[in-house]
XYZ file of C-alpha atoms in Angstrom:
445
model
C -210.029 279.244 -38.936
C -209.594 282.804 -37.758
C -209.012 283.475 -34.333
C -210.513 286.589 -32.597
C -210.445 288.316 -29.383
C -213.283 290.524 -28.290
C -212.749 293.039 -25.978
C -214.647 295.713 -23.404
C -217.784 294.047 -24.042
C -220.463 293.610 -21.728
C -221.510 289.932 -21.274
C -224.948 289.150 -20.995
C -224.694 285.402 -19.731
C -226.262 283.136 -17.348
C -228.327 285.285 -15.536
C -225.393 288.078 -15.044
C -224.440 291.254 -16.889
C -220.675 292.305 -16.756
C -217.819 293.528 -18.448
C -215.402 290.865 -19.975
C -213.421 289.884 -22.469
C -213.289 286.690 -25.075
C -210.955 284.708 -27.208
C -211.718 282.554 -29.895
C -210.204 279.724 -31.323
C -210.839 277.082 -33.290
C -214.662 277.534 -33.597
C -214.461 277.687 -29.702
C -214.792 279.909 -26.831
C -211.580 279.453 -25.083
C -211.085 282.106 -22.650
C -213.843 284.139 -21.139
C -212.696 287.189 -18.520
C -210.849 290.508 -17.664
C -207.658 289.971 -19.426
C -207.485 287.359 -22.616
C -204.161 286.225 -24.660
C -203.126 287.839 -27.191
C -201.274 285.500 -29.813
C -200.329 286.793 -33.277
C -202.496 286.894 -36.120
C -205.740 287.373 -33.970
C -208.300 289.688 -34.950
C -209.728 292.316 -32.140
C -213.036 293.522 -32.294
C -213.339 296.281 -29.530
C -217.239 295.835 -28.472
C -217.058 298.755 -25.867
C -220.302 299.507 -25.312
C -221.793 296.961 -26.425
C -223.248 293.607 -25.267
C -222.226 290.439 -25.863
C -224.996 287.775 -25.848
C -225.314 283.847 -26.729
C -226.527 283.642 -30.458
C -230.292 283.291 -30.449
C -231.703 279.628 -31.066
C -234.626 279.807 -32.519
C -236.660 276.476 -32.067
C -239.273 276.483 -35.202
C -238.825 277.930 -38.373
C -240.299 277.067 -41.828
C -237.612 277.813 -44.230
C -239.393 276.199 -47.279
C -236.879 274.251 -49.097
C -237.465 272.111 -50.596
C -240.758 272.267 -53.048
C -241.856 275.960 -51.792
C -238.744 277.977 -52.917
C -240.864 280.057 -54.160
C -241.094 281.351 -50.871
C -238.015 281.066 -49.516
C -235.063 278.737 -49.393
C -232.928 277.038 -46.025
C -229.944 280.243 -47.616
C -232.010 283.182 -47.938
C -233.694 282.346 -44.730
C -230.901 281.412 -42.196
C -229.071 284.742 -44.298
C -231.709 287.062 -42.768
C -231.795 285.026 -39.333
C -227.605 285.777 -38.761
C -227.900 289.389 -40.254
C -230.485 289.743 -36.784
C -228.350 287.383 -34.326
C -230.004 284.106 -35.135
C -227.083 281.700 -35.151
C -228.869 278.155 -35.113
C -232.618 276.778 -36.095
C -234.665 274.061 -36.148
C -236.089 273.730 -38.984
C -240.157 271.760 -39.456
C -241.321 268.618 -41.797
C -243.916 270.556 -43.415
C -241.854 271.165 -47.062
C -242.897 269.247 -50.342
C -242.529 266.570 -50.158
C -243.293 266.565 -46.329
C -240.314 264.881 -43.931
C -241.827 261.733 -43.244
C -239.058 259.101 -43.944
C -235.116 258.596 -43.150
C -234.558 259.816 -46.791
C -236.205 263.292 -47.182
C -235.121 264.115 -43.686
C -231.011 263.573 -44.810
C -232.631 265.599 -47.999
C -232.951 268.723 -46.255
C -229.788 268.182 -44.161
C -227.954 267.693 -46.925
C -229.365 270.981 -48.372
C -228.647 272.780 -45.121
C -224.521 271.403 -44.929
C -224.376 273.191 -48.361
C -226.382 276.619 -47.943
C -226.873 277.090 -44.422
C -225.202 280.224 -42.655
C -226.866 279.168 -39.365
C -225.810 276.067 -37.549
C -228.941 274.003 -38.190
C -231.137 270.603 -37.605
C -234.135 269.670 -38.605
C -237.899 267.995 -37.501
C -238.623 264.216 -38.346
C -242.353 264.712 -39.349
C -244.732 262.425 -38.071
C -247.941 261.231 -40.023
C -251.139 258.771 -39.129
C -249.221 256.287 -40.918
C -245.338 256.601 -40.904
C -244.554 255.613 -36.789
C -242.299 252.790 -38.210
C -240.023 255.613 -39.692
C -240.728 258.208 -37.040
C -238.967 255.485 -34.703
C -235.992 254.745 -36.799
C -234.721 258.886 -35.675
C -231.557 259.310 -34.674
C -231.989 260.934 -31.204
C -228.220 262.292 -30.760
C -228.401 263.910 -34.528
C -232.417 265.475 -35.223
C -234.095 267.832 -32.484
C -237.286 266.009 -32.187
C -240.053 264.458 -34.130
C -243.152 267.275 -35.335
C -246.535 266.160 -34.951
C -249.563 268.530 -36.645
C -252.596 268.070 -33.845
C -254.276 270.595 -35.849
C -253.617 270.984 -39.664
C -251.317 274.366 -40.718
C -249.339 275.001 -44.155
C -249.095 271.509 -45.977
C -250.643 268.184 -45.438
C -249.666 266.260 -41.961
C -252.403 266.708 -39.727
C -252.625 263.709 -37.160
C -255.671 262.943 -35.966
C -256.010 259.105 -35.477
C -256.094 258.584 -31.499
C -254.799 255.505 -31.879
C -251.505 256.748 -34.007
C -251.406 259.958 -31.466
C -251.303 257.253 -28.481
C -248.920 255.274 -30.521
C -246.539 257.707 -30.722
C -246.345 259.082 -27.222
C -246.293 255.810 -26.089
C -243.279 254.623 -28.550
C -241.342 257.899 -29.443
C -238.398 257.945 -26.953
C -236.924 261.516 -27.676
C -238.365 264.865 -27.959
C -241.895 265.581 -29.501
C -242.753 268.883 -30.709
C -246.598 269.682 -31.019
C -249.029 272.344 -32.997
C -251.713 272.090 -31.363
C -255.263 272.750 -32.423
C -258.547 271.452 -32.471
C -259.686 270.449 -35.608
C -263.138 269.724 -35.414
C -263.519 272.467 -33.759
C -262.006 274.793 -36.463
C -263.702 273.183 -39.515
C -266.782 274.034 -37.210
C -266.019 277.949 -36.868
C -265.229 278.015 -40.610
C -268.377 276.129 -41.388
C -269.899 279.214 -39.177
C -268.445 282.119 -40.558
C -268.614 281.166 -44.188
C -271.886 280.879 -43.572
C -271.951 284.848 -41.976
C -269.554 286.633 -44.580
C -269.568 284.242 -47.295
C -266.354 284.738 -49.828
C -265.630 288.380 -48.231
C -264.369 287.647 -44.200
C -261.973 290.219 -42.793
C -259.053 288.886 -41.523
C -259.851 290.085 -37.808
C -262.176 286.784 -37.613
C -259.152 284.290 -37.592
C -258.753 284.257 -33.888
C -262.547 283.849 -33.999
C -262.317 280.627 -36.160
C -258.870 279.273 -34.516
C -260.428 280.317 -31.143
C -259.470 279.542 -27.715
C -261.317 276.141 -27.078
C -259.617 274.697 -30.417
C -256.308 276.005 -28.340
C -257.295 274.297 -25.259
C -258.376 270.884 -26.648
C -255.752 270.195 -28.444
C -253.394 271.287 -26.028
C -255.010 269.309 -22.987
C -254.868 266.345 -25.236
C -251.108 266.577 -25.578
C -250.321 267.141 -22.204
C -252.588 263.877 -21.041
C -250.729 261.541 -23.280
C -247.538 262.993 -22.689
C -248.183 262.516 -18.615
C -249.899 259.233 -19.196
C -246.603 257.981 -20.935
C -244.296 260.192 -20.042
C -243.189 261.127 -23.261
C -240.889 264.698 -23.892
C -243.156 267.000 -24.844
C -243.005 270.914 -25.895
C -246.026 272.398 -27.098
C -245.200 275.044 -29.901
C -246.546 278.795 -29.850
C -248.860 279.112 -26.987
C -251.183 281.786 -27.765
C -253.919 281.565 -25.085
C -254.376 282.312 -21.686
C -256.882 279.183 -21.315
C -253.944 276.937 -21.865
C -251.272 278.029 -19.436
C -252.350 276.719 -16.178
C -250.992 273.141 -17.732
C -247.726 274.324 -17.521
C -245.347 274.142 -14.447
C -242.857 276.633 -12.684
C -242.079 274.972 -9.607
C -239.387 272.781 -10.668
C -235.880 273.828 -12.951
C -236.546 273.508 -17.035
C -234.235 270.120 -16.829
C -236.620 268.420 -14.601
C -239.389 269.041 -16.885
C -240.748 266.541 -19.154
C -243.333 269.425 -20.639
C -242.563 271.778 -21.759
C -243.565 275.494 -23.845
C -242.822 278.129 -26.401
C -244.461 281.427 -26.650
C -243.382 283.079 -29.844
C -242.543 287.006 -30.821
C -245.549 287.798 -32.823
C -247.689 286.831 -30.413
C -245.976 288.700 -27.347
C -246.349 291.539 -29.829
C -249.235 291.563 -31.740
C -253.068 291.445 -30.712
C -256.002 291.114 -32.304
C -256.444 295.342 -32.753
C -253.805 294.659 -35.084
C -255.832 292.629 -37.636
C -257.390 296.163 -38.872
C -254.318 297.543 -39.877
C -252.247 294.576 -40.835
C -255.127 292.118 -42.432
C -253.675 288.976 -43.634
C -250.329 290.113 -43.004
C -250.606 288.671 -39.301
C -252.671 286.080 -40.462
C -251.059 282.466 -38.949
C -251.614 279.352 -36.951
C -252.862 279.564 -34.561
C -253.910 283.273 -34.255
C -252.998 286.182 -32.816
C -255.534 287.066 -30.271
C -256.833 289.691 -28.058
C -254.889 291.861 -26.062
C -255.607 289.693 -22.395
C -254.249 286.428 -23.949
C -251.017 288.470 -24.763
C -250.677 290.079 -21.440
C -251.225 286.563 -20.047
C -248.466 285.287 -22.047
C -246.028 287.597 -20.528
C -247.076 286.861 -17.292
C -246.562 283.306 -17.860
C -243.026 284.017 -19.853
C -241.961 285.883 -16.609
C -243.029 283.492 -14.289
C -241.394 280.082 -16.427
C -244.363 278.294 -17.370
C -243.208 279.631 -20.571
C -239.930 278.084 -21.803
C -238.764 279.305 -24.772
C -238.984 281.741 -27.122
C -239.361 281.378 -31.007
C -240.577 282.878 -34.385
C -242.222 280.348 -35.655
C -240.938 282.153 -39.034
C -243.339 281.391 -42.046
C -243.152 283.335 -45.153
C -245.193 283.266 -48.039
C -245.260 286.000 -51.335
C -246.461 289.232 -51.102
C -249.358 288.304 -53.976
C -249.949 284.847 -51.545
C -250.901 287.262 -48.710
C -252.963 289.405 -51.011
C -255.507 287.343 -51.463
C -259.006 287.380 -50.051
C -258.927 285.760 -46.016
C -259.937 282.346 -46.435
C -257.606 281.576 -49.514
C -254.600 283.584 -48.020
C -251.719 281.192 -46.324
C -251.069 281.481 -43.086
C -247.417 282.405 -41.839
C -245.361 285.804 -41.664
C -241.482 286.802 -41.781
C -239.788 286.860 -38.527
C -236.627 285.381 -38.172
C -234.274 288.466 -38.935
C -236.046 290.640 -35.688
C -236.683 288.498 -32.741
C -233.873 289.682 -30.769
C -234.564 293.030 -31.859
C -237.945 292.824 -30.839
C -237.034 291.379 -27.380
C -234.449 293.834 -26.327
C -237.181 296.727 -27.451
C -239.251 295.067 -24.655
C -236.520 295.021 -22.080
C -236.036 298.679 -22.927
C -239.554 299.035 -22.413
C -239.236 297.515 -18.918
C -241.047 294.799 -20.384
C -238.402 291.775 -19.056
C -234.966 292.092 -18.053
C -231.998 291.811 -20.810
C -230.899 288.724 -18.454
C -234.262 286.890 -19.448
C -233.943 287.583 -22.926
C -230.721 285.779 -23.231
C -232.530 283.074 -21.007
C -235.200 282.439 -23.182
C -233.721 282.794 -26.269
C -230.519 281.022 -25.938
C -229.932 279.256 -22.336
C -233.812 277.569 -22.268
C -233.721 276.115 -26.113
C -229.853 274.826 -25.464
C -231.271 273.564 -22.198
C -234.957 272.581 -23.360
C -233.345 269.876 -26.640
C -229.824 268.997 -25.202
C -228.094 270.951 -27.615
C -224.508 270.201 -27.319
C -222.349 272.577 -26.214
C -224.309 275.825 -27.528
C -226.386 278.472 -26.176
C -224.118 279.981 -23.688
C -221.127 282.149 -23.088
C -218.677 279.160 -21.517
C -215.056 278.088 -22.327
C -215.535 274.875 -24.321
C -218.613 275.908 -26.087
C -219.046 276.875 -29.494
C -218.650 280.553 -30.398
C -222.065 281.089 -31.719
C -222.146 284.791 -30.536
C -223.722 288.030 -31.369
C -222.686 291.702 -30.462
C -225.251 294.578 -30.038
C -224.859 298.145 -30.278
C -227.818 299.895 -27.412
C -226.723 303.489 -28.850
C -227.693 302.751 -32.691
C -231.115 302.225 -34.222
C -232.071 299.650 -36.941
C -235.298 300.720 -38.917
C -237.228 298.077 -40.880
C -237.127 299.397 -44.713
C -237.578 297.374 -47.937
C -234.038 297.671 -48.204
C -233.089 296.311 -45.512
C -235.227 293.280 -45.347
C -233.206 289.953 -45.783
C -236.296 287.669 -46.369
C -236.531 286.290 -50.016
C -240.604 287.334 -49.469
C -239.248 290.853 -49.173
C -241.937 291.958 -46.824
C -242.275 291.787 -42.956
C -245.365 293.069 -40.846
C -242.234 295.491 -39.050
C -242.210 297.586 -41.895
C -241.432 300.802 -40.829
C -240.890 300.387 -37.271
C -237.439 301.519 -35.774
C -235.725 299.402 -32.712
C -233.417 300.943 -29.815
C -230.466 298.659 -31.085
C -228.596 297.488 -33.854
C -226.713 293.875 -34.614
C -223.445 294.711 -35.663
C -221.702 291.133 -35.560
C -222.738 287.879 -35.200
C -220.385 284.930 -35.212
C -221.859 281.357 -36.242
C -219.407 278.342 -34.956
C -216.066 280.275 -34.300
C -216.808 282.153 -37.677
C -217.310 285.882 -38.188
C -220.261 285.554 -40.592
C -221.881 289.121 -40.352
C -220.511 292.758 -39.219
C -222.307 296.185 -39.398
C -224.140 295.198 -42.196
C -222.347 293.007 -44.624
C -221.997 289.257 -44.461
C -218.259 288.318 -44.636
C -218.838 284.521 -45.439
C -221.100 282.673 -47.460
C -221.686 280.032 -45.192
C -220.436 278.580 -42.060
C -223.524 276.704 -40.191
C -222.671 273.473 -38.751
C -225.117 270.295 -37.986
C -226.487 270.255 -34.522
C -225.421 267.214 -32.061
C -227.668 266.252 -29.032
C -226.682 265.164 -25.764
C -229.552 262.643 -24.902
């Protein structure tokens, strides 16, 4: 492997912002300060003015692959997600066939040690009747076990009590929820079918997957989790109903639950249905403008853990379709650090809590080993931004296999001009200088 020294950046790191150098070797960080080694051979990347940030680790993403490539595949996906500083993901069940044994799980890892340009790992999926393979999960090798408390893209909705009690009770590593009521959806859809019949706008979807639906479901995970103290982290929080069960009085490694807010809904509201239609359409919704600014408060305040994409494409002619037969999901995963910096322009959050929540907390949150910050020892998974160049969202420049992303058009303060994945150089300013160089994830539990 190549070795590199990076110089005259600025380090954005561990709550602290200043100027530094960096060698790599090896795949590794191993010298982080004012004045590096040189050695011969190396290659220098002078990153004045720039920053220097921990890759972004982006905790849920839907890459597709297998059965819906169509859509999208675990390359073309993780492709985009480097090009805009996402150096590892975690990947969910919810591919055909769905990731509910041993088998299909190595399936999709096997896929990702072949294609993957992100450092990767992927969801055991849980089911109302697969516990006895849920169990069998290697802990120190997969990022958690998925569990559908309200039914989204595919088929895996659990809603058995006893199975849901089962596996809180049982499961002794990480569980990963969606939650949302579904009684209480199929009610509201029962409702406004009734009202608009085969023509609803989109702007009713936070209407059908309302607040309460939010709340239920989401009170229901945290009881069993508390009642058997089972790791739990609740997935896209979208409601300001639901935050008060979420702590900030004790450090993110003390807590057994916790939360992910993701970028779509920090940046969308419900105004945005008018405009946008189905192309914001996804579970659960995007709501009004007070849940948002409640999310932010929470974010700021850490009863908000992480942040994610929740990336979930589907065709341009899939989204085209009238609301109720129109899949729910939209692009993300090349412009979630591009979206967060924008807000830490805007005064929004500082660039210290960006890195935080996008890096440190999801390292911190799964026991990723050795990734997710700037520290001798670690694995280079880094990213360099340029604050003086813009990056507009064009056709052209959109990485997604979909082609389309509800940013069309809009232009961010900054622009990604490397990102290295595992000690490797994979993109810089615009081209991709390796066709793939992601490595498995390894837990510390």
């Amino acid at each position: 492997m190549a070795s590199y020294r990076i110089l005259n950046a600025q380090l954005i790191n561990e709550g602290k912002t200043q100027h530094a150098d960096l060698r790599i070797d090896n795949g590794f960080i191993t010298e982080v300060g004012q004045h590096v080694s040189a050695k011969p051979g190396d290659q220098v990347i002078d990153a004045a003015g720039q920053y220097l940030l921990p890759g972004v680790i982006d905790d849920q993403v839907h890459f597709r692959e297998p059965g819906l490539t169509h859509k999208a595949t675990i390359r073309s996906e993780s492709r985009a997600g480097v090009a805009g500083g996402v150096t590892t993901f975690m990947e969910m069940p919810n591919t055909t066939p769905n990731a509910l044994t041993q088998q299909l799980l190595q399936d999709k890892y096997d896929i990702a040690a072949a294609t993957a340009f992100g450092n990767y790992s992927f969801f055991m999926g849980a089911s109302n009747n697969n516990l006895d393979e849920v169990l069998r999960t290697d802990a120190s090798a997969v990022c958690g076990v998925k569990v559908f408390m309200g039914s989204s893209t595919g088929n895996m909705l659990v809603d058995n009590e006893q199975t849901l009690d089962a596996l809180f009770r049982e499961c002794p590593m990480l569980i990963a929820t969606h939650c949302e009521d579904e009684t209480t959806v199929r009610a509201n859809v029962e409702r406004y079918k009734a009202e608009y019949g085969d023509n609803a706008p989109a702007w009713i979807h936070p209407l059908v997957r309302d607040e309460q639906a939010c709340l239920i479901s989401s009170s229901m995970a945290v009881a069993l989790a508390q009642k058997h103290n089972t790791r739990l982290h609740i997935l896209h929080l979208t409601t300001a109903d639901e935050l008060s069960l979420f702590r900030n009085d004790i450090p993110l490694a003390q807590k057994r639950i916790t939360a992910e807010v993701c970028v779509h809904h920090l940046h969308f509201t419900a105004d945005d249905y008018e405009r946008l239609g189905n192309q914001i359409k996804c579970n659960p919704a995007i709501k009004a403008a007070h849940h948002r600014d409640a999310l932010w408060t929470a974010l700021l305040d850490d009863r908000l853990d992480i942040i994610a994409t929740d990336h979930a494409p589907h065709t341009w002619d899939e989204k085209q379709q009238p609301y109720w037969q129109a899949p729910s999901g939209l692009p993300l995963v090349q412009h979630p650090l591009l979206l967060m910096l924008e807000s830490a322009r805007q005064g929004k959050l500082p660039l210290e809590k960006v890195v935080e929540k996008m890096a440190h907390a999801p390292a911190d949150c799964f026991q990723i080993d050795r990734r997710g910050y700037v520290r001798e020892g670690y694995w280079a998974d880094l990213v360099l931004v340029d604050p003086n160049q813009q990056t507009t969202v064009t056709p052209e420049s959109i990485l997604y296999q979909c082609a389309w992303s509800p940013l069309l058009g809009d232009t961010f303060s900054h622009r990604i001009t490397h990102t290295f994945v595992s000690g490797e150089l994979v993109y810089e300013n615009g081209q991709f200088q390796t066709e793939k160089s992601g490595q498995r994830l390894a837990f510390v539990r």
